[in-house]
Amino acid sequence: MKLVIAIIKPSRLEEVRQALNSLDIHGMTVTEVKGYGRQKGHSEIYRGTEYAVHFLPKLKIEIAVDDPVSDAVTTAICESAQTGRIGDGKIFVVDLEAVTRIRTGETGAAAL
């Protein structure tokens, strides 16, 4: 099993959700996060005063999937979240040692 972690722009969430639904991936966790990469933030003007914004709003999506599906999930997220501009995000895929569904006690792929 794999844990796919994607950091994306908030405006791309609906496109990513639809792409994952087309792969029959229906469970995900979405968290509002802040960060920066090569963008290193930007400047904003508020009431005539310029402010440096170092941490930009992003969304972190976490999806537990079976091994054979992880490449398709990564491709779907990449294609649907891509805008072609800096700050589109990153995708991390890590091994998932165990999963247990709390309600039923199911483990492994059955718990996904």
PDB file of N, CA and C in Angstrom:
ATOM      1  N   MET A   1       0.839  -1.178   0.000  1.00  0.00           N
ATOM      2  CA  MET A   1       0.000   0.000   0.000  1.00  0.00           C
ATOM      3  C   MET A   1       0.881   1.237   0.000  1.00  0.00           C
ATOM      4  N   LYS A   2       0.325   2.314  -0.518  1.00  0.00           N
ATOM      5  CA  LYS A   2       1.041   3.587  -0.631  1.00  0.00           C
ATOM      6  C   LYS A   2       0.194   4.708  -0.057  1.00  0.00           C
ATOM      7  N   LEU A   3       0.878   5.713   0.461  1.00  0.00           N
ATOM      8  CA  LEU A   3       0.233   6.948   0.877  1.00  0.00           C
ATOM      9  C   LEU A   3       0.688   8.023  -0.104  1.00  0.00           C
ATOM     10  N   VAL A   4      -0.268   8.573  -0.853  1.00  0.00           N
ATOM     11  CA  VAL A   4       0.025   9.622  -1.816  1.00  0.00           C
ATOM     12  C   VAL A   4      -0.304  10.944  -1.139  1.00  0.00           C
ATOM     13  N   ILE A   5       0.691  11.810  -1.065  1.00  0.00           N
ATOM     14  CA  ILE A   5       0.543  13.125  -0.445  1.00  0.00           C
ATOM     15  C   ILE A   5       0.792  14.164  -1.528  1.00  0.00           C
ATOM     16  N   ALA A   6      -0.187  15.014  -1.770  1.00  0.00           N
ATOM     17  CA  ALA A   6      -0.063  16.041  -2.796  1.00  0.00           C
ATOM     18  C   ALA A   6      -0.271  17.412  -2.173  1.00  0.00           C
ATOM     19  N   ILE A   7       0.595  18.342  -2.530  1.00  0.00           N
ATOM     20  CA  ILE A   7       0.451  19.738  -2.134  1.00  0.00           C
ATOM     21  C   ILE A   7       0.052  20.482  -3.404  1.00  0.00           C
ATOM     22  N   ILE A   8      -1.141  21.091  -3.396  1.00  0.00           N
ATOM     23  CA  ILE A   8      -1.665  21.727  -4.608  1.00  0.00           C
ATOM     24  C   ILE A   8      -2.185  23.124  -4.298  1.00  0.00           C
ATOM     25  N   LYS A   9      -2.461  23.870  -5.361  1.00  0.00           N
ATOM     26  CA  LYS A   9      -3.107  25.171  -5.216  1.00  0.00           C
ATOM     27  C   LYS A   9      -4.565  24.951  -4.820  1.00  0.00           C
ATOM     28  N   PRO A  10      -5.095  25.780  -3.926  1.00  0.00           N
ATOM     29  CA  PRO A  10      -6.492  25.606  -3.503  1.00  0.00           C
ATOM     30  C   PRO A  10      -7.496  25.660  -4.651  1.00  0.00           C
ATOM     31  N   SER A  11      -7.201  26.419  -5.676  1.00  0.00           N
ATOM     32  CA  SER A  11      -8.141  26.567  -6.793  1.00  0.00           C
ATOM     33  C   SER A  11      -8.263  25.302  -7.632  1.00  0.00           C
ATOM     34  N   ARG A  12      -7.369  24.334  -7.466  1.00  0.00           N
ATOM     35  CA  ARG A  12      -7.373  23.114  -8.289  1.00  0.00           C
ATOM     36  C   ARG A  12      -8.017  21.926  -7.584  1.00  0.00           C
ATOM     37  N   LEU A  13      -8.552  22.116  -6.393  1.00  0.00           N
ATOM     38  CA  LEU A  13      -9.094  20.989  -5.623  1.00  0.00           C
ATOM     39  C   LEU A  13     -10.227  20.276  -6.348  1.00  0.00           C
ATOM     40  N   GLU A  14     -11.160  20.988  -6.903  1.00  0.00           N
ATOM     41  CA  GLU A  14     -12.312  20.355  -7.546  1.00  0.00           C
ATOM     42  C   GLU A  14     -11.880  19.524  -8.760  1.00  0.00           C
ATOM     43  N   GLU A  15     -10.935  20.027  -9.530  1.00  0.00           N
ATOM     44  CA  GLU A  15     -10.433  19.273 -10.688  1.00  0.00           C
ATOM     45  C   GLU A  15      -9.745  17.989 -10.242  1.00  0.00           C
ATOM     46  N   VAL A  16      -8.959  18.072  -9.159  1.00  0.00           N
ATOM     47  CA  VAL A  16      -8.279  16.887  -8.629  1.00  0.00           C
ATOM     48  C   VAL A  16      -9.308  15.886  -8.116  1.00  0.00           C
ATOM     49  N   ARG A  17     -10.324  16.370  -7.393  1.00  0.00           N
ATOM     50  CA  ARG A  17     -11.363  15.471  -6.868  1.00  0.00           C
ATOM     51  C   ARG A  17     -12.068  14.736  -7.993  1.00  0.00           C
ATOM     52  N   GLN A  18     -12.402  15.445  -9.058  1.00  0.00           N
ATOM     53  CA  GLN A  18     -13.074  14.809 -10.194  1.00  0.00           C
ATOM     54  C   GLN A  18     -12.175  13.778 -10.870  1.00  0.00           C
ATOM     55  N   ALA A  19     -10.893  14.089 -11.008  1.00  0.00           N
ATOM     56  CA  ALA A  19      -9.959  13.144 -11.634  1.00  0.00           C
ATOM     57  C   ALA A  19      -9.830  11.875 -10.788  1.00  0.00           C
ATOM     58  N   LEU A  20      -9.807  12.025  -9.475  1.00  0.00           N
ATOM     59  CA  LEU A  20      -9.709  10.858  -8.598  1.00  0.00           C
ATOM     60  C   LEU A  20     -11.010  10.058  -8.591  1.00  0.00           C
ATOM     61  N   ASN A  21     -12.134  10.733  -8.650  1.00  0.00           N
ATOM     62  CA  ASN A  21     -13.420  10.025  -8.732  1.00  0.00           C
ATOM     63  C   ASN A  21     -13.508   9.182  -9.995  1.00  0.00           C
ATOM     64  N   SER A  22     -12.930   9.654 -11.089  1.00  0.00           N
ATOM     65  CA  SER A  22     -12.955   8.879 -12.323  1.00  0.00           C
ATOM     66  C   SER A  22     -12.121   7.604 -12.217  1.00  0.00           C
ATOM     67  N   LEU A  23     -11.208   7.558 -11.244  1.00  0.00           N
ATOM     68  CA  LEU A  23     -10.415   6.348 -10.982  1.00  0.00           C
ATOM     69  C   LEU A  23     -11.022   5.496  -9.867  1.00  0.00           C
ATOM     70  N   ASP A  24     -12.238   5.824  -9.439  1.00  0.00           N
ATOM     71  CA  ASP A  24     -12.911   5.172  -8.306  1.00  0.00           C
ATOM     72  C   ASP A  24     -12.152   5.340  -7.003  1.00  0.00           C
ATOM     73  N   ILE A  25     -11.492   6.467  -6.830  1.00  0.00           N
ATOM     74  CA  ILE A  25     -10.857   6.832  -5.569  1.00  0.00           C
ATOM     75  C   ILE A  25     -11.792   7.845  -4.921  1.00  0.00           C
ATOM     76  N   HIS A  26     -12.406   7.445  -3.818  1.00  0.00           N
ATOM     77  CA  HIS A  26     -13.417   8.314  -3.217  1.00  0.00           C
ATOM     78  C   HIS A  26     -13.031   8.840  -1.848  1.00  0.00           C
ATOM     79  N   GLY A  27     -12.007   8.292  -1.223  1.00  0.00           N
ATOM     80  CA  GLY A  27     -11.623   8.745   0.102  1.00  0.00           C
ATOM     81  C   GLY A  27     -10.332   9.532   0.067  1.00  0.00           C
ATOM     82  N   MET A  28     -10.360  10.704   0.676  1.00  0.00           N
ATOM     83  CA  MET A  28      -9.148  11.513   0.777  1.00  0.00           C
ATOM     84  C   MET A  28      -9.271  12.434   1.975  1.00  0.00           C
ATOM     85  N   THR A  29      -8.138  12.880   2.453  1.00  0.00           N
ATOM     86  CA  THR A  29      -8.100  13.866   3.526  1.00  0.00           C
ATOM     87  C   THR A  29      -7.495  15.130   2.950  1.00  0.00           C
ATOM     88  N   VAL A  30      -8.160  16.264   3.184  1.00  0.00           N
ATOM     89  CA  VAL A  30      -7.690  17.549   2.674  1.00  0.00           C
ATOM     90  C   VAL A  30      -7.439  18.470   3.862  1.00  0.00           C
ATOM     91  N   THR A  31      -6.252  19.066   3.887  1.00  0.00           N
ATOM     92  CA  THR A  31      -5.865  19.964   4.965  1.00  0.00           C
ATOM     93  C   THR A  31      -5.387  21.276   4.368  1.00  0.00           C
ATOM     94  N   GLU A  32      -5.812  22.394   4.952  1.00  0.00           N
ATOM     95  CA  GLU A  32      -5.310  23.694   4.526  1.00  0.00           C
ATOM     96  C   GLU A  32      -3.953  23.904   5.176  1.00  0.00           C
ATOM     97  N   VAL A  33      -2.944  24.179   4.345  1.00  0.00           N
ATOM     98  CA  VAL A  33      -1.582  24.379   4.843  1.00  0.00           C
ATOM     99  C   VAL A  33      -1.013  25.651   4.225  1.00  0.00           C
ATOM    100  N   LYS A  34       0.142  26.077   4.729  1.00  0.00           N
ATOM    101  CA  LYS A  34       0.857  27.217   4.157  1.00  0.00           C
ATOM    102  C   LYS A  34       2.295  26.809   3.944  1.00  0.00           C
ATOM    103  N   GLY A  35       2.901  27.344   2.905  1.00  0.00           N
ATOM    104  CA  GLY A  35       4.295  27.033   2.657  1.00  0.00           C
ATOM    105  C   GLY A  35       4.813  27.784   1.447  1.00  0.00           C
ATOM    106  N   TYR A  36       6.056  27.484   1.099  1.00  0.00           N
ATOM    107  CA  TYR A  36       6.633  28.075  -0.096  1.00  0.00           C
ATOM    108  C   TYR A  36       7.734  27.171  -0.611  1.00  0.00           C
ATOM    109  N   GLY A  37       8.019  27.303  -1.878  1.00  0.00           N
ATOM    110  CA  GLY A  37       9.108  26.584  -2.519  1.00  0.00           C
ATOM    111  C   GLY A  37       9.944  27.588  -3.267  1.00  0.00           C
ATOM    112  N   ARG A  38      10.042  27.409  -4.557  1.00  0.00           N
ATOM    113  CA  ARG A  38      10.818  28.342  -5.371  1.00  0.00           C
ATOM    114  C   ARG A  38      10.167  29.712  -5.469  1.00  0.00           C
ATOM    115  N   GLN A  39       8.863  29.779  -5.201  1.00  0.00           N
ATOM    116  CA  GLN A  39       8.165  31.062  -5.255  1.00  0.00           C
ATOM    117  C   GLN A  39       8.702  32.035  -4.221  1.00  0.00           C
ATOM    118  N   LYS A  40       9.013  31.536  -3.053  1.00  0.00           N
ATOM    119  CA  LYS A  40       9.514  32.339  -1.930  1.00  0.00           C
ATOM    120  C   LYS A  40       8.548  33.455  -1.560  1.00  0.00           C
ATOM    121  N   GLY A  41       7.266  33.215  -1.713  1.00  0.00           N
ATOM    122  CA  GLY A  41       6.266  34.197  -1.321  1.00  0.00           C
ATOM    123  C   GLY A  41       6.071  35.270  -2.372  1.00  0.00           C
ATOM    124  N   HIS A  42       5.348  36.324  -1.990  1.00  0.00           N
ATOM    125  CA  HIS A  42       5.105  37.445  -2.888  1.00  0.00           C
ATOM    126  C   HIS A  42       4.729  38.665  -2.062  1.00  0.00           C
ATOM    127  N   SER A  43       4.557  39.801  -2.715  1.00  0.00           N
ATOM    128  CA  SER A  43       4.171  41.032  -2.030  1.00  0.00           C
ATOM    129  C   SER A  43       2.710  41.333  -2.327  1.00  0.00           C
ATOM    130  N   GLU A  44       2.026  41.879  -1.333  1.00  0.00           N
ATOM    131  CA  GLU A  44       0.644  42.320  -1.505  1.00  0.00           C
ATOM    132  C   GLU A  44       0.530  43.742  -0.986  1.00  0.00           C
ATOM    133  N   ILE A  45      -0.388  44.492  -1.584  1.00  0.00           N
ATOM    134  CA  ILE A  45      -0.634  45.858  -1.119  1.00  0.00           C
ATOM    135  C   ILE A  45      -2.000  45.884  -0.456  1.00  0.00           C
ATOM    136  N   TYR A  46      -2.020  46.323   0.809  1.00  0.00           N
ATOM    137  CA  TYR A  46      -3.257  46.410   1.574  1.00  0.00           C
ATOM    138  C   TYR A  46      -3.352  47.811   2.143  1.00  0.00           C
ATOM    139  N   ARG A  47      -4.383  48.549   1.747  1.00  0.00           N
ATOM    140  CA  ARG A  47      -4.611  49.925   2.179  1.00  0.00           C
ATOM    141  C   ARG A  47      -3.385  50.802   1.973  1.00  0.00           C
ATOM    142  N   GLY A  48      -2.770  50.630   0.813  1.00  0.00           N
ATOM    143  CA  GLY A  48      -1.651  51.476   0.435  1.00  0.00           C
ATOM    144  C   GLY A  48      -0.303  51.062   0.983  1.00  0.00           C
ATOM    145  N   THR A  49      -0.259  50.029   1.798  1.00  0.00           N
ATOM    146  CA  THR A  49       1.003  49.568   2.374  1.00  0.00           C
ATOM    147  C   THR A  49       1.356  48.213   1.798  1.00  0.00           C
ATOM    148  N   GLU A  50       2.606  48.053   1.412  1.00  0.00           N
ATOM    149  CA  GLU A  50       3.060  46.790   0.827  1.00  0.00           C
ATOM    150  C   GLU A  50       3.508  45.842   1.926  1.00  0.00           C
ATOM    151  N   TYR A  51       3.028  44.598   1.843  1.00  0.00           N
ATOM    152  CA  TYR A  51       3.376  43.566   2.812  1.00  0.00           C
ATOM    153  C   TYR A  51       3.997  42.382   2.079  1.00  0.00           C
ATOM    154  N   ALA A  52       4.999  41.783   2.700  1.00  0.00           N
ATOM    155  CA  ALA A  52       5.613  40.569   2.143  1.00  0.00           C
ATOM    156  C   ALA A  52       4.868  39.360   2.703  1.00  0.00           C
ATOM    157  N   VAL A  53       4.382  38.512   1.813  1.00  0.00           N
ATOM    158  CA  VAL A  53       3.702  37.278   2.213  1.00  0.00           C
ATOM    159  C   VAL A  53       4.677  36.133   1.917  1.00  0.00           C
ATOM    160  N   HIS A  54       5.233  35.559   2.982  1.00  0.00           N
ATOM    161  CA  HIS A  54       6.257  34.523   2.804  1.00  0.00           C
ATOM    162  C   HIS A  54       5.661  33.127   2.642  1.00  0.00           C
ATOM    163  N   PHE A  55       4.546  32.870   3.305  1.00  0.00           N
ATOM    164  CA  PHE A  55       3.929  31.550   3.238  1.00  0.00           C
ATOM    165  C   PHE A  55       2.624  31.657   2.463  1.00  0.00           C
ATOM    166  N   LEU A  56       2.530  30.864   1.393  1.00  0.00           N
ATOM    167  CA  LEU A  56       1.363  30.910   0.520  1.00  0.00           C
ATOM    168  C   LEU A  56       0.373  29.813   0.895  1.00  0.00           C
ATOM    169  N   PRO A  57      -0.927  30.065   0.757  1.00  0.00           N
ATOM    170  CA  PRO A  57      -1.919  29.036   1.076  1.00  0.00           C
ATOM    171  C   PRO A  57      -1.889  27.904   0.057  1.00  0.00           C
ATOM    172  N   LYS A  58      -1.890  26.689   0.544  1.00  0.00           N
ATOM    173  CA  LYS A  58      -1.909  25.480  -0.283  1.00  0.00           C
ATOM    174  C   LYS A  58      -2.870  24.484   0.359  1.00  0.00           C
ATOM    175  N   LEU A  59      -3.147  23.407  -0.344  1.00  0.00           N
ATOM    176  CA  LEU A  59      -3.925  22.304   0.203  1.00  0.00           C
ATOM    177  C   LEU A  59      -3.063  21.051   0.185  1.00  0.00           C
ATOM    178  N   LYS A  60      -3.144  20.290   1.262  1.00  0.00           N
ATOM    179  CA  LYS A  60      -2.448  19.006   1.315  1.00  0.00           C
ATOM    180  C   LYS A  60      -3.503  17.914   1.236  1.00  0.00           C
ATOM    181  N   ILE A  61      -3.353  17.055   0.234  1.00  0.00           N
ATOM    182  CA  ILE A  61      -4.279  15.943   0.031  1.00  0.00           C
ATOM    183  C   ILE A  61      -3.544  14.655   0.359  1.00  0.00           C
ATOM    184  N   GLU A  62      -4.159  13.813   1.178  1.00  0.00           N
ATOM    185  CA  GLU A  62      -3.588  12.520   1.529  1.00  0.00           C
ATOM    186  C   GLU A  62      -4.550  11.424   1.111  1.00  0.00           C
ATOM    187  N   ILE A  63      -4.019  10.434   0.380  1.00  0.00           N
ATOM    188  CA  ILE A  63      -4.846   9.344  -0.141  1.00  0.00           C
ATOM    189  C   ILE A  63      -4.102   8.033   0.059  1.00  0.00           C
ATOM    190  N   ALA A  64      -4.726   7.082   0.734  1.00  0.00           N
ATOM    191  CA  ALA A  64      -4.154   5.745   0.888  1.00  0.00           C
ATOM    192  C   ALA A  64      -4.696   4.878  -0.240  1.00  0.00           C
ATOM    193  N   VAL A  65      -3.776   4.253  -0.993  1.00  0.00           N
ATOM    194  CA  VAL A  65      -4.178   3.437  -2.144  1.00  0.00           C
ATOM    195  C   VAL A  65      -3.394   2.136  -2.181  1.00  0.00           C
ATOM    196  N   ASP A  66      -3.910   1.168  -2.923  1.00  0.00           N
ATOM    197  CA  ASP A  66      -3.209  -0.088  -3.141  1.00  0.00           C
ATOM    198  C   ASP A  66      -2.059   0.166  -4.123  1.00  0.00           C
ATOM    199  N   ASP A  67      -1.002  -0.614  -4.045  1.00  0.00           N
ATOM    200  CA  ASP A  67       0.198  -0.401  -4.862  1.00  0.00           C
ATOM    201  C   ASP A  67      -0.072  -0.244  -6.361  1.00  0.00           C
ATOM    202  N   PRO A  68      -0.876  -1.110  -6.991  1.00  0.00           N
ATOM    203  CA  PRO A  68      -1.043  -0.996  -8.443  1.00  0.00           C
ATOM    204  C   PRO A  68      -1.716   0.304  -8.896  1.00  0.00           C
ATOM    205  N   VAL A  69      -2.424   0.966  -8.002  1.00  0.00           N
ATOM    206  CA  VAL A  69      -3.183   2.165  -8.355  1.00  0.00           C
ATOM    207  C   VAL A  69      -2.367   3.445  -8.149  1.00  0.00           C
ATOM    208  N   SER A  70      -1.270   3.371  -7.423  1.00  0.00           N
ATOM    209  CA  SER A  70      -0.551   4.583  -7.019  1.00  0.00           C
ATOM    210  C   SER A  70      -0.036   5.393  -8.212  1.00  0.00           C
ATOM    211  N   ASP A  71       0.450   4.731  -9.254  1.00  0.00           N
ATOM    212  CA  ASP A  71       0.935   5.468 -10.424  1.00  0.00           C
ATOM    213  C   ASP A  71      -0.193   6.201 -11.135  1.00  0.00           C
ATOM    214  N   ALA A  72      -1.349   5.561 -11.258  1.00  0.00           N
ATOM    215  CA  ALA A  72      -2.497   6.200 -11.909  1.00  0.00           C
ATOM    216  C   ALA A  72      -2.991   7.394 -11.092  1.00  0.00           C
ATOM    217  N   VAL A  73      -2.985   7.256  -9.773  1.00  0.00           N
ATOM    218  CA  VAL A  73      -3.411   8.351  -8.894  1.00  0.00           C
ATOM    219  C   VAL A  73      -2.447   9.520  -9.028  1.00  0.00           C
ATOM    220  N   THR A  74      -1.151   9.237  -9.020  1.00  0.00           N
ATOM    221  CA  THR A  74      -0.147  10.291  -9.163  1.00  0.00           C
ATOM    222  C   THR A  74      -0.301  11.016 -10.501  1.00  0.00           C
ATOM    223  N   THR A  75      -0.507  10.280 -11.565  1.00  0.00           N
ATOM    224  CA  THR A  75      -0.693  10.882 -12.886  1.00  0.00           C
ATOM    225  C   THR A  75      -1.956  11.735 -12.929  1.00  0.00           C
ATOM    226  N   ALA A  76      -3.044  11.231 -12.353  1.00  0.00           N
ATOM    227  CA  ALA A  76      -4.309  11.976 -12.353  1.00  0.00           C
ATOM    228  C   ALA A  76      -4.176  13.289 -11.579  1.00  0.00           C
ATOM    229  N   ILE A  77      -3.505  13.248 -10.427  1.00  0.00           N
ATOM    230  CA  ILE A  77      -3.316  14.471  -9.641  1.00  0.00           C
ATOM    231  C   ILE A  77      -2.443  15.450 -10.412  1.00  0.00           C
ATOM    232  N   CYS A  78      -1.366  14.957 -10.976  1.00  0.00           N
ATOM    233  CA  CYS A  78      -0.430  15.818 -11.710  1.00  0.00           C
ATOM    234  C   CYS A  78      -1.123  16.512 -12.876  1.00  0.00           C
ATOM    235  N   GLU A  79      -1.877  15.770 -13.654  1.00  0.00           N
ATOM    236  CA  GLU A  79      -2.546  16.346 -14.826  1.00  0.00           C
ATOM    237  C   GLU A  79      -3.653  17.323 -14.444  1.00  0.00           C
ATOM    238  N   SER A  80      -4.385  17.022 -13.382  1.00  0.00           N
ATOM    239  CA  SER A  80      -5.515  17.880 -13.021  1.00  0.00           C
ATOM    240  C   SER A  80      -5.107  19.094 -12.188  1.00  0.00           C
ATOM    241  N   ALA A  81      -3.972  19.040 -11.499  1.00  0.00           N
ATOM    242  CA  ALA A  81      -3.539  20.167 -10.666  1.00  0.00           C
ATOM    243  C   ALA A  81      -2.606  21.113 -11.397  1.00  0.00           C
ATOM    244  N   GLN A  82      -2.126  20.702 -12.552  1.00  0.00           N
ATOM    245  CA  GLN A  82      -1.126  21.490 -13.271  1.00  0.00           C
ATOM    246  C   GLN A  82      -1.732  22.719 -13.941  1.00  0.00           C
ATOM    247  N   THR A  83      -1.116  23.879 -13.689  1.00  0.00           N
ATOM    248  CA  THR A  83      -1.508  25.113 -14.371  1.00  0.00           C
ATOM    249  C   THR A  83      -0.405  25.593 -15.290  1.00  0.00           C
ATOM    250  N   GLY A  84       0.804  25.040 -15.127  1.00  0.00           N
ATOM    251  CA  GLY A  84       1.935  25.464 -15.938  1.00  0.00           C
ATOM    252  C   GLY A  84       2.682  26.638 -15.357  1.00  0.00           C
ATOM    253  N   ARG A  85       2.230  27.128 -14.211  1.00  0.00           N
ATOM    254  CA  ARG A  85       2.898  28.262 -13.563  1.00  0.00           C
ATOM    255  C   ARG A  85       3.600  27.785 -12.306  1.00  0.00           C
ATOM    256  N   ILE A  86       4.540  28.574 -11.842  1.00  0.00           N
ATOM    257  CA  ILE A  86       5.278  28.237 -10.640  1.00  0.00           C
ATOM    258  C   ILE A  86       4.307  28.125  -9.461  1.00  0.00           C
ATOM    259  N   GLY A  87       4.563  27.181  -8.577  1.00  0.00           N
ATOM    260  CA  GLY A  87       3.716  27.002  -7.400  1.00  0.00           C
ATOM    261  C   GLY A  87       2.626  25.968  -7.570  1.00  0.00           C
ATOM    262  N   ASP A  88       2.676  25.159  -8.621  1.00  0.00           N
ATOM    263  CA  ASP A  88       1.657  24.128  -8.828  1.00  0.00           C
ATOM    264  C   ASP A  88       1.681  23.066  -7.738  1.00  0.00           C
ATOM    265  N   GLY A  89       2.822  22.818  -7.121  1.00  0.00           N
ATOM    266  CA  GLY A  89       2.868  21.892  -5.994  1.00  0.00           C
ATOM    267  C   GLY A  89       3.780  20.706  -6.208  1.00  0.00           C
ATOM    268  N   LYS A  90       3.625  19.718  -5.340  1.00  0.00           N
ATOM    269  CA  LYS A  90       4.449  18.505  -5.356  1.00  0.00           C
ATOM    270  C   LYS A  90       3.573  17.310  -5.000  1.00  0.00           C
ATOM    271  N   ILE A  91       4.042  16.126  -5.400  1.00  0.00           N
ATOM    272  CA  ILE A  91       3.389  14.868  -5.020  1.00  0.00           C
ATOM    273  C   ILE A  91       4.446  13.963  -4.412  1.00  0.00           C
ATOM    274  N   PHE A  92       4.141  13.424  -3.243  1.00  0.00           N
ATOM    275  CA  PHE A  92       5.027  12.488  -2.565  1.00  0.00           C
ATOM    276  C   PHE A  92       4.306  11.149  -2.444  1.00  0.00           C
ATOM    277  N   VAL A  93       5.007  10.064  -2.695  1.00  0.00           N
ATOM    278  CA  VAL A  93       4.436   8.726  -2.537  1.00  0.00           C
ATOM    279  C   VAL A  93       5.329   7.979  -1.553  1.00  0.00           C
ATOM    280  N   VAL A  94       4.726   7.519  -0.452  1.00  0.00           N
ATOM    281  CA  VAL A  94       5.491   6.804   0.571  1.00  0.00           C
ATOM    282  C   VAL A  94       4.837   5.456   0.850  1.00  0.00           C
ATOM    283  N   ASP A  95       5.643   4.507   1.275  1.00  0.00           N
ATOM    284  CA  ASP A  95       5.108   3.189   1.631  1.00  0.00           C
ATOM    285  C   ASP A  95       4.237   3.305   2.872  1.00  0.00           C
ATOM    286  N   LEU A  96       3.148   2.572   2.858  1.00  0.00           N
ATOM    287  CA  LEU A  96       2.209   2.552   3.965  1.00  0.00           C
ATOM    288  C   LEU A  96       2.270   1.162   4.571  1.00  0.00           C
ATOM    289  N   GLU A  97       2.728   1.075   5.794  1.00  0.00           N
ATOM    290  CA  GLU A  97       2.966  -0.219   6.413  1.00  0.00           C
ATOM    291  C   GLU A  97       1.683  -0.948   6.787  1.00  0.00           C
ATOM    292  N   ALA A  98       0.722  -0.240   7.353  1.00  0.00           N
ATOM    293  CA  ALA A  98      -0.508  -0.906   7.790  1.00  0.00           C
ATOM    294  C   ALA A  98      -1.673   0.077   7.787  1.00  0.00           C
ATOM    295  N   VAL A  99      -2.865  -0.457   7.573  1.00  0.00           N
ATOM    296  CA  VAL A  99      -4.095   0.321   7.633  1.00  0.00           C
ATOM    297  C   VAL A  99      -5.124  -0.508   8.383  1.00  0.00           C
ATOM    298  N   THR A 100      -5.854   0.128   9.293  1.00  0.00           N
ATOM    299  CA  THR A 100      -6.931  -0.544  10.024  1.00  0.00           C
ATOM    300  C   THR A 100      -8.164   0.342   9.998  1.00  0.00           C
ATOM    301  N   ARG A 101      -9.293  -0.217   9.578  1.00  0.00           N
ATOM    302  CA  ARG A 101     -10.564   0.517   9.636  1.00  0.00           C
ATOM    303  C   ARG A 101     -11.082   0.372  11.060  1.00  0.00           C
ATOM    304  N   ILE A 102     -11.251   1.472  11.739  1.00  0.00           N
ATOM    305  CA  ILE A 102     -11.620   1.463  13.151  1.00  0.00           C
ATOM    306  C   ILE A 102     -12.983   0.831  13.372  1.00  0.00           C
ATOM    307  N   ARG A 103     -13.960   1.160  12.538  1.00  0.00           N
ATOM    308  CA  ARG A 103     -15.329   0.682  12.739  1.00  0.00           C
ATOM    309  C   ARG A 103     -15.430  -0.834  12.697  1.00  0.00           C
ATOM    310  N   THR A 104     -14.759  -1.472  11.715  1.00  0.00           N
ATOM    311  CA  THR A 104     -14.930  -2.914  11.516  1.00  0.00           C
ATOM    312  C   THR A 104     -13.723  -3.744  11.934  1.00  0.00           C
ATOM    313  N   GLY A 105     -12.574  -3.090  12.103  1.00  0.00           N
ATOM    314  CA  GLY A 105     -11.371  -3.837  12.436  1.00  0.00           C
ATOM    315  C   GLY A 105     -10.672  -4.435  11.219  1.00  0.00           C
ATOM    316  N   GLU A 106     -11.179  -4.171  10.010  1.00  0.00           N
ATOM    317  CA  GLU A 106     -10.540  -4.672   8.800  1.00  0.00           C
ATOM    318  C   GLU A 106      -9.133  -4.085   8.692  1.00  0.00           C
ATOM    319  N   THR A 107      -8.224  -4.869   8.106  1.00  0.00           N
ATOM    320  CA  THR A 107      -6.858  -4.400   7.941  1.00  0.00           C
ATOM    321  C   THR A 107      -6.420  -4.564   6.483  1.00  0.00           C
ATOM    322  N   GLY A 108      -5.308  -3.923   6.148  1.00  0.00           N
ATOM    323  CA  GLY A 108      -4.745  -4.049   4.812  1.00  0.00           C
ATOM    324  C   GLY A 108      -5.611  -3.391   3.752  1.00  0.00           C
ATOM    325  N   ALA A 109      -5.576  -3.955   2.543  1.00  0.00           N
ATOM    326  CA  ALA A 109      -6.313  -3.399   1.399  1.00  0.00           C
ATOM    327  C   ALA A 109      -7.817  -3.353   1.646  1.00  0.00           C
ATOM    328  N   ALA A 110      -8.347  -4.256   2.433  1.00  0.00           N
ATOM    329  CA  ALA A 110      -9.786  -4.253   2.729  1.00  0.00           C
ATOM    330  C   ALA A 110     -10.197  -3.016   3.529  1.00  0.00           C
ATOM    331  N   ALA A 111      -9.241  -2.409   4.243  1.00  0.00           N
ATOM    332  CA  ALA A 111      -9.544  -1.237   5.054  1.00  0.00           C
ATOM    333  C   ALA A 111      -9.504   0.068   4.259  1.00  0.00           C
ATOM    334  N   LEU A 112      -9.007  -0.003   3.024  1.00  0.00           N
ATOM    335  CA  LEU A 112      -8.936   1.201   2.218  1.00  0.00           C
ATOM    336  C   LEU A 112     -10.323   1.580   1.760  1.00  0.00           C
TER     337      LEU A 112
END
